[in-house]
Short mmCIF file of C-alpha atoms in Angstrom, two decimals:
data_model
loop_
_atom_site.label_atom_id
_atom_site.label_comp_id
_atom_site.label_asym_id
_atom_site.label_seq_id
_atom_site.Cartn_x
_atom_site.Cartn_y
_atom_site.Cartn_z
CA MET A 1 -2.00 28.39 20.96
CA PHE A 2 -1.54 25.29 18.74
CA LEU A 3 -4.58 22.89 17.65
CA PHE A 4 -4.38 19.48 16.22
CA GLY A 5 -6.32 16.82 14.27
CA ILE A 6 -6.07 13.63 12.73
CA GLU A 7 -7.98 11.99 9.82
CA HIS A 8 -6.81 8.20 9.64
CA GLU A 9 -8.21 5.74 6.58
CA VAL A 10 -8.40 2.40 8.11
CA ALA A 11 -8.48 -0.60 5.53
CA PHE A 12 -10.13 -3.80 6.00
CA LEU A 13 -9.70 -7.69 5.52
CA ASN A 14 -13.27 -9.25 4.76
CA LYS A 15 -14.95 -12.24 6.42
CA GLU A 16 -13.18 -14.26 3.68
CA GLY A 17 -9.91 -12.75 4.57
CA LYS A 18 -9.52 -11.06 1.54
CA PHE A 19 -8.49 -7.23 1.28
CA ALA A 20 -12.19 -5.21 1.15
CA ASP A 21 -11.23 -3.20 -1.90
CA PHE A 22 -13.61 -1.53 -4.32
CA SER A 23 -13.35 -4.27 -7.13
CA HIS A 24 -15.83 -6.64 -4.42
CA THR A 25 -16.82 -4.75 -1.55
CA LYS A 26 -19.82 -2.41 -2.13
CA PHE A 27 -21.00 0.72 -0.60
CA ALA A 28 -23.60 -0.86 1.78
CA ASP A 29 -20.95 -3.22 2.89
CA PHE A 30 -19.19 -0.21 4.71
CA ASN A 31 -22.41 1.78 5.13
CA GLN A 32 -23.75 -1.09 7.32
CA ILE A 33 -20.62 -0.47 9.90
CA ILE A 34 -20.95 3.37 9.87
CA GLU A 35 -24.79 3.15 10.38
CA ARG A 36 -24.28 1.34 13.91
CA LEU A 37 -21.62 4.10 14.95
CA PRO A 38 -22.77 6.78 16.91
CA THR A 39 -23.17 10.71 16.25
CA TYR A 40 -21.58 13.24 18.50
CA PRO A 41 -23.86 16.35 18.35
CA SER A 42 -21.29 18.30 19.96
CA ASP A 43 -18.72 18.00 17.09
CA TYR A 44 -20.58 20.40 14.70
CA PRO A 45 -19.65 22.96 13.21
CA GLN A 46 -15.79 21.68 13.97
CA LEU A 47 -16.39 18.93 11.25
CA ARG A 48 -17.44 19.05 7.77
CA VAL A 49 -20.41 17.40 6.63
CA GLY A 50 -20.01 17.73 2.73
CA ASP A 51 -22.44 17.80 0.09
CA ALA A 52 -23.07 14.02 -0.27
CA GLY A 53 -24.24 13.67 3.25
CA ILE A 54 -21.70 10.87 3.41
CA LYS A 55 -19.54 12.64 6.32
CA MET A 56 -22.49 12.77 9.12
CA LYS A 57 -20.16 11.35 11.62
CA ARG A 58 -16.47 10.76 12.97
CA TRP A 59 -16.44 7.73 10.79
CA TYR A 60 -17.21 7.61 7.10
CA ILE A 61 -16.86 5.90 3.62
CA GLU A 62 -13.44 7.07 2.06
CA GLY A 63 -14.18 6.44 -1.64
CA PHE A 64 -15.30 7.81 -5.02
CA GLU A 65 -18.73 9.36 -4.92
CA ARG A 66 -20.95 8.73 -8.41
CA PHE A 67 -22.89 11.09 -9.90
CA ALA A 68 -26.06 10.94 -12.61
CA ASP A 69 -25.84 13.77 -14.72
CA SER A 70 -26.27 16.21 -12.07
CA ASP A 71 -24.53 17.11 -8.73
CA LYS A 72 -26.73 14.10 -7.25
CA VAL A 73 -24.81 11.28 -5.73
CA ILE A 74 -25.94 8.30 -6.73
CA ASP A 75 -23.18 5.57 -5.04
CA CYS A 76 -19.81 5.61 -3.82
CA HIS A 77 -17.01 2.98 -4.67
CA GLY A 78 -15.58 2.21 -1.15
CA LYS A 79 -11.88 1.97 -0.13
CA GLY A 80 -12.25 1.83 3.53
CA ILE A 81 -13.24 3.78 6.40
CA GLU A 82 -11.83 7.41 7.54
CA ILE A 83 -11.79 8.31 11.09
CA ARG A 84 -11.39 11.77 11.83
CA THR A 85 -11.05 13.45 15.47
CA THR A 86 -12.43 16.69 16.36
CA ILE A 87 -10.11 19.72 17.25
CA HIS A 88 -7.63 19.52 20.32
CA SER A 89 -5.57 21.91 21.93
CA ASP A 90 -3.18 19.49 22.67
CA ILE A 91 -1.61 16.17 20.96
CA GLN A 92 -2.75 13.71 23.70
CA GLY A 93 -6.12 14.87 22.96
CA ALA A 94 -6.09 13.98 19.71
CA ILE A 95 -4.25 10.89 19.95
CA THR A 96 -6.47 9.47 22.84
CA GLU A 97 -9.79 10.11 21.01
CA LEU A 98 -8.47 8.61 17.73
CA SER A 99 -7.67 5.62 19.82
CA GLU A 100 -11.32 5.47 21.04
CA SER A 101 -12.52 5.73 17.70
CA PHE A 102 -10.87 3.18 16.17
CA HIS A 103 -11.18 0.64 19.19
CA LEU A 104 -15.29 1.15 18.60
CA LEU A 105 -14.78 1.10 14.94
CA CYS A 106 -12.90 -2.21 15.03
CA GLU A 107 -15.72 -3.22 17.57
CA VAL A 108 -18.49 -2.87 14.70
CA ALA A 109 -16.94 -3.70 11.65
CA GLY A 110 -16.17 -7.10 13.61
CA SER A 111 -19.64 -7.93 14.05
CA PHE A 112 -20.06 -7.69 9.92
CA GLY A 113 -17.04 -9.72 9.65
CA PHE A 114 -14.44 -7.14 8.57
CA SER A 115 -10.98 -6.67 10.28
CA PRO A 116 -8.88 -3.73 9.98
CA VAL A 117 -5.46 -4.13 8.43
CA LEU A 118 -2.44 -1.55 7.93
CA VAL A 119 -2.19 -0.79 4.16
CA SER A 120 -0.87 2.71 2.72
CA PHE A 121 -1.34 1.60 -0.83
CA ASN A 122 -3.56 -1.00 -2.49
CA PRO A 123 -1.49 -4.38 -2.16
CA TYR A 124 -3.64 -5.86 -5.24
CA ASN A 125 -5.17 -3.54 -7.73
CA PRO A 126 -2.46 -1.30 -9.28
CA VAL A 127 -5.23 0.89 -10.68
CA PHE A 128 -8.67 2.22 -10.21
CA GLU A 129 -11.22 1.70 -12.98
CA PRO A 130 -14.59 2.94 -12.32
CA HIS A 131 -17.28 0.82 -13.24
CA PRO A 132 -19.59 1.69 -14.74
CA PRO A 133 -17.42 4.13 -16.94
CA LEU A 134 -17.53 7.90 -16.00
CA ASN A 135 -20.57 9.58 -17.79
CA ASP A 136 -19.86 13.09 -19.18
CA TYR A 137 -20.90 15.15 -16.11
CA GLU A 138 -18.24 13.04 -14.26
CA ILE A 139 -15.61 13.62 -16.48
CA ARG A 140 -16.50 17.43 -16.60
CA GLN A 141 -16.12 17.94 -13.06
CA LEU A 142 -13.02 15.77 -12.74
CA GLN A 143 -11.36 18.02 -15.15
CA ALA A 144 -12.33 21.16 -13.49
CA ASP A 145 -10.41 20.25 -10.56
CA PRO A 146 -6.42 19.27 -10.63
CA ASP A 147 -6.22 17.65 -7.61
CA GLU A 148 -9.83 15.26 -9.21
CA GLN A 149 -7.65 14.22 -12.01
CA THR A 150 -5.77 12.36 -9.62
CA ALA A 151 -8.38 10.53 -8.19
CA ASN A 152 -7.13 7.24 -9.49
CA ILE A 153 -4.27 7.68 -6.92
CA HIS A 154 -6.41 8.74 -3.92
CA MET A 155 -8.82 5.29 -4.51
CA MET A 156 -5.66 3.31 -4.54
CA SER A 157 -3.61 4.94 -1.28
CA TYR A 158 -4.47 5.02 2.29
CA GLY A 159 -2.82 7.84 4.64
CA PRO A 160 -3.07 10.18 7.60
CA ASP A 161 -3.92 13.87 7.43
CA LEU A 162 -1.84 15.39 10.33
CA ASN A 163 -3.62 18.73 10.73
CA ILE A 164 -2.15 21.47 12.72
CA SER A 165 -2.72 25.27 13.22
CA VAL A 166 -1.58 28.11 15.27
CA ALA A 167 -3.89 31.31 16.28
CA ASP A 168 -3.00 34.21 15.11
CA LEU A 169 -0.69 33.83 12.39
CA SER A 170 -0.86 35.83 9.06
CA THR A 171 -2.07 33.72 5.72
CA GLU A 172 1.36 34.72 4.36
CA ARG A 173 3.17 33.24 7.40
CA VAL A 174 0.80 29.89 7.26
CA ILE A 175 1.49 29.63 3.24
CA ASP A 176 5.09 30.01 4.37
CA ILE A 177 4.82 27.25 7.06
CA GLY A 178 3.02 25.01 4.16
CA ARG A 179 5.86 25.59 1.63
CA LYS A 180 8.70 24.63 4.45
CA LEU A 181 6.81 21.56 5.12
CA THR A 182 6.29 20.64 1.49
CA TYR A 183 10.07 21.43 0.63
CA TYR A 184 11.17 18.95 4.00
CA SER A 185 8.77 16.20 2.87
CA PRO A 186 10.74 13.61 1.53
CA TYR A 187 12.75 13.43 4.86
CA ILE A 188 9.70 13.50 7.09
CA VAL A 189 7.74 10.78 5.63
CA PRO A 190 10.36 7.97 6.23
CA PHE A 191 9.32 7.86 9.56
CA SER A 192 5.73 6.78 8.50
CA TYR A 193 6.61 4.31 5.91
CA SER A 194 4.43 0.89 5.93
CA SER A 195 3.73 0.11 2.22
CA PRO A 196 6.26 -2.57 0.34
CA PHE A 197 3.47 -4.21 -1.29
CA TYR A 198 2.39 -3.87 -4.89
CA LYS A 199 0.57 -6.02 -7.55
CA GLY A 200 0.53 -9.06 -5.14
CA GLY A 201 4.11 -9.26 -4.04
CA LEU A 202 6.85 -7.38 -2.65
CA TRP A 203 7.96 -3.75 -4.12
CA ASP A 204 11.35 -2.83 -4.65
CA GLY A 205 11.56 -0.34 -1.89
CA LEU A 206 9.76 1.12 0.89
CA SER A 207 6.77 3.12 0.38
CA VAL A 208 4.91 2.63 -3.25
CA ARG A 209 2.50 4.91 -1.79
CA THR A 210 5.18 7.94 -1.76
CA PHE A 211 6.84 6.91 -5.17
CA ILE A 212 3.39 7.19 -6.93
CA ARG A 213 1.38 9.41 -4.96
CA THR A 214 3.75 12.74 -4.01
CA GLY A 215 4.34 14.92 -6.32
CA LYS A 216 0.76 14.31 -8.46
CA ARG A 217 -0.92 15.00 -5.06
CA PRO A 218 -0.06 17.80 -2.54
CA ALA A 219 2.82 16.91 0.60
CA ALA A 220 0.78 19.63 2.51
CA LEU A 221 -2.33 21.79 2.18
CA VAL A 222 -2.88 25.08 3.57
CA PHE A 223 -6.71 26.32 4.26
CA VAL A 224 -7.40 30.00 3.02
CA GLN A 225 -10.67 32.25 3.86
CA LYS A 226 -10.52 34.21 0.60
CA LYS A 227 -9.91 33.79 -3.48
CA GLU A 228 -7.44 36.35 -3.57
CA GLU A 229 -5.25 34.19 -1.24
CA LEU A 230 -4.81 31.00 -3.34
CA ILE A 231 -1.78 30.12 -5.14
CA ASP A 232 -1.91 28.82 -8.62
CA SER A 233 -0.09 25.55 -8.13
CA THR A 234 -0.55 21.69 -9.67
CA PRO A 235 -1.00 19.94 -7.07
CA SER A 236 -2.55 22.54 -4.90
CA LEU A 237 -0.61 24.06 -1.70
CA THR A 238 -3.35 26.15 -1.16
CA LYS A 239 -7.47 25.68 -0.73
CA ILE A 240 -10.55 27.63 0.05
CA ALA A 241 -11.64 26.84 3.74
CA ARG A 242 -15.06 24.88 3.42
CA ILE A 243 -15.95 26.05 7.07
CA PRO A 244 -14.66 28.71 9.14
CA ALA A 245 -12.85 25.96 11.40
CA GLU A 246 -10.64 25.10 8.74
CA VAL A 247 -9.40 28.76 8.20
CA GLY A 248 -5.63 28.89 8.71
CA ARG A 249 -5.18 25.01 8.96
CA ILE A 250 -2.27 23.31 7.84
CA GLU A 251 -3.00 19.92 6.38
CA PHE A 252 0.31 17.36 6.12
CA LYS A 253 -0.97 14.88 3.90
CA ALA A 254 2.41 12.66 2.62
CA CYS A 255 2.74 10.46 5.17
CA ASP A 256 1.75 6.74 5.18
CA SER A 257 -0.52 5.25 7.55
CA CYS A 258 0.41 4.40 10.82
CA ASP A 259 -1.16 1.27 13.16
CA ASN A 260 0.63 2.63 16.13
CA PHE A 261 -0.77 5.74 16.84
CA LEU A 262 2.32 7.26 18.73
CA ILE A 263 3.99 7.98 15.58
CA TYR A 264 1.33 10.12 14.65
CA ALA A 265 2.02 11.72 18.23
CA ALA A 266 5.31 11.89 17.22
CA LEU A 267 4.78 13.39 13.73
CA LEU A 268 2.36 16.32 15.31
CA ALA A 269 5.43 16.94 17.45
CA LEU A 270 7.23 17.32 14.82
CA LEU A 271 5.82 19.41 12.89
CA LYS A 272 5.12 21.55 15.71
CA GLY A 273 8.76 21.76 16.11
CA LEU A 274 9.13 23.01 12.36
CA VAL A 275 6.23 25.49 12.84
CA LEU A 276 8.83 27.06 15.18
CA ASP A 277 11.94 26.46 13.83
CA GLU A 278 13.57 29.50 12.15
CA SER A 279 16.82 27.76 11.01
CA LEU A 280 15.60 25.89 8.01
CA LEU A 281 15.21 28.02 5.32
CA GLY A 282 14.15 25.66 2.07
CA ARG A 283 10.74 26.37 0.49
CA ALA A 284 8.95 24.68 -2.13
CA THR A 285 5.42 25.39 -3.68
CA VAL A 286 4.90 21.84 -5.13
CA PRO A 287 6.95 18.63 -3.92
CA ASP A 288 9.85 17.09 -5.41
CA ALA A 289 8.69 14.23 -7.16
CA ALA A 290 11.91 12.90 -8.11
CA LEU A 291 13.23 13.60 -4.41
CA HIS A 292 10.07 11.79 -2.70
CA GLN A 293 10.85 8.99 -4.99
CA LEU A 294 14.59 8.46 -4.09
CA SER A 295 13.49 8.87 -0.56
CA ALA A 296 10.19 5.93 -0.96
CA LYS A 297 12.89 3.55 -2.55
CA GLU A 298 15.53 3.75 -0.11
CA GLY A 299 14.30 5.52 3.07
CA PHE A 300 16.93 6.10 5.37
CA ASP A 301 19.45 3.89 4.08
CA ASN A 302 20.08 7.01 1.47
CA GLU A 303 22.62 9.02 3.02
CA ASP A 304 21.03 12.68 1.93
CA ILE A 305 17.90 11.15 3.09
CA PHE A 306 19.07 10.34 6.62
CA GLY A 307 21.33 13.31 6.81
CA ASN A 308 18.39 15.68 6.17
CA ALA A 309 16.11 13.42 8.22
CA THR A 310 18.30 14.02 11.25
CA LYS A 311 18.76 17.78 10.37
CA VAL A 312 15.16 18.10 10.61
CA LEU A 313 14.46 16.01 13.64
CA GLN A 314 17.07 17.94 15.31
CA ALA A 315 15.48 21.68 14.33
CA ALA A 316 12.14 20.25 15.94
CA GLU A 317 13.72 19.23 18.85
CA VAL A 318 15.44 22.32 19.42
CA ALA A 319 12.85 24.87 18.42
CA LEU A 320 10.36 22.69 20.89
CA GLY A 321 12.93 23.43 23.55
CA ASP A 322 11.38 22.71 27.01
CA ASP A 323 7.82 22.23 25.58
CA ALA A 324 6.58 18.57 27.16
CA ASP A 325 5.65 17.68 23.79
CA VAL A 326 9.35 17.36 22.84
CA HIS A 327 9.07 13.87 24.51
CA TYR A 328 6.72 12.81 21.96
CA LEU A 329 9.86 12.68 19.25
CA THR A 330 11.46 9.67 20.89
CA PRO A 331 9.79 6.97 18.61
CA LEU A 332 11.33 8.93 15.43
CA LYS A 333 15.06 9.00 17.57
CA VAL A 334 14.98 5.34 17.49
CA MET A 335 13.71 4.87 13.82
CA LEU A 336 16.71 6.98 12.87
CA ALA A 337 19.28 5.33 14.85
CA LYS A 338 18.35 1.84 13.39
CA ARG A 339 17.57 3.39 10.12
CA LYS A 340 14.13 0.60 10.47
CA THR A 341 10.75 1.74 9.31
CA LYS A 342 7.64 -0.29 9.83
CA SER A 343 8.12 -1.09 6.08
CA HIS A 344 11.31 -3.29 7.25
CA GLU A 345 9.22 -4.83 9.84
CA LEU A 346 6.44 -6.09 6.88
CA ILE A 347 9.13 -6.80 4.53
CA GLU A 348 10.50 -9.43 7.13
CA MET A 349 7.65 -10.62 8.40
CA PHE A 350 6.34 -11.38 4.68
CA HIS A 351 9.94 -13.08 3.80
CA ARG A 352 8.85 -15.38 6.93
CA VAL A 353 5.22 -16.31 5.72
CA SER A 354 5.16 -15.44 1.71
CA SER A 355 1.41 -14.05 2.20
CA ILE A 356 0.13 -10.18 2.27
CA GLU A 357 -2.85 -11.12 4.02
CA GLU A 358 -0.87 -13.09 6.61
CA VAL A 359 1.33 -10.19 7.00
CA ILE A 360 -0.97 -7.54 7.31
CA ARG A 361 -3.47 -9.53 9.31
CA GLN A 362 -0.79 -9.37 12.20
CA THR A 363 -0.93 -5.25 11.77
CA TYR A 364 -2.44 -2.84 14.76
CA GLN A 365 -1.47 -5.10 17.34
CA VAL A 366 -1.29 -2.27 19.57
#
């Protein structure tokens, strides 16, 4: 039995029409939106609340938490709002809930002058520098965790966690699937590309997010129950589950954000097919950074990326067989046939209107 969930990060323009990032958006600006959104008591214990208490709802402020000289959270530099779904036994359930949560978020955010925009990497600020500078406690905390040392990348990039788990798989098998998805990640991610902007202009490629992020941060993350099951790697492939519902979960973290949630349905179906598939034998504990960078620059125009993406999609389709979820793969087939991604659309639009704000304002028209 498969289980599915989605975590989707939303970026915004503020009421002045400017990109609402950490440089001029306060925690309180985003928090007024969160406070107006509902709480669903039945969501717990499925959803993790976390130590800081920021993650109390299906929506929470995604950002960089600031601490006093202790474990007390005193602020959070926000980059946007994350929506997370509860756990569903079918893909459609996760997509439906995500859509409902997104529309509710838009309604409430709109009342405060914020409008959602599709962004997978900050189109203006190339770096995140916390103000005030980190204190000694914060520096020690970051140095203790290899993944935390790339918090600057986390604050610049926006993307989904596509969560999938299968009942009754051994830890070895789940880790093996995580290594498989890590290996094939450069051929999966182009289906999601949507970050062609950098430093206020067009970047020379399709996904600056993938180019900068993957390799330093994980492509897939596997949640295990016991410390002895962890694999030592940088970036991490494995992580201790923080709540029982996370045990055995595989998070695919390498995709760009999508404003058409049917692409998430397609990607979850692709991941399901790859879990079932036994023909693809590639495995990797850490992502191939160089291959991800090639993929980020050229996408399906590169024959190696195109050929392997075709192979991966066909393997998933064959493995799904007569499973009803196989029809979700159709948009990916169309993309592959045209060798076009969302980034191509955004680039074409930019050539017409010459304004990043104008381009991203026209996203989420679904």
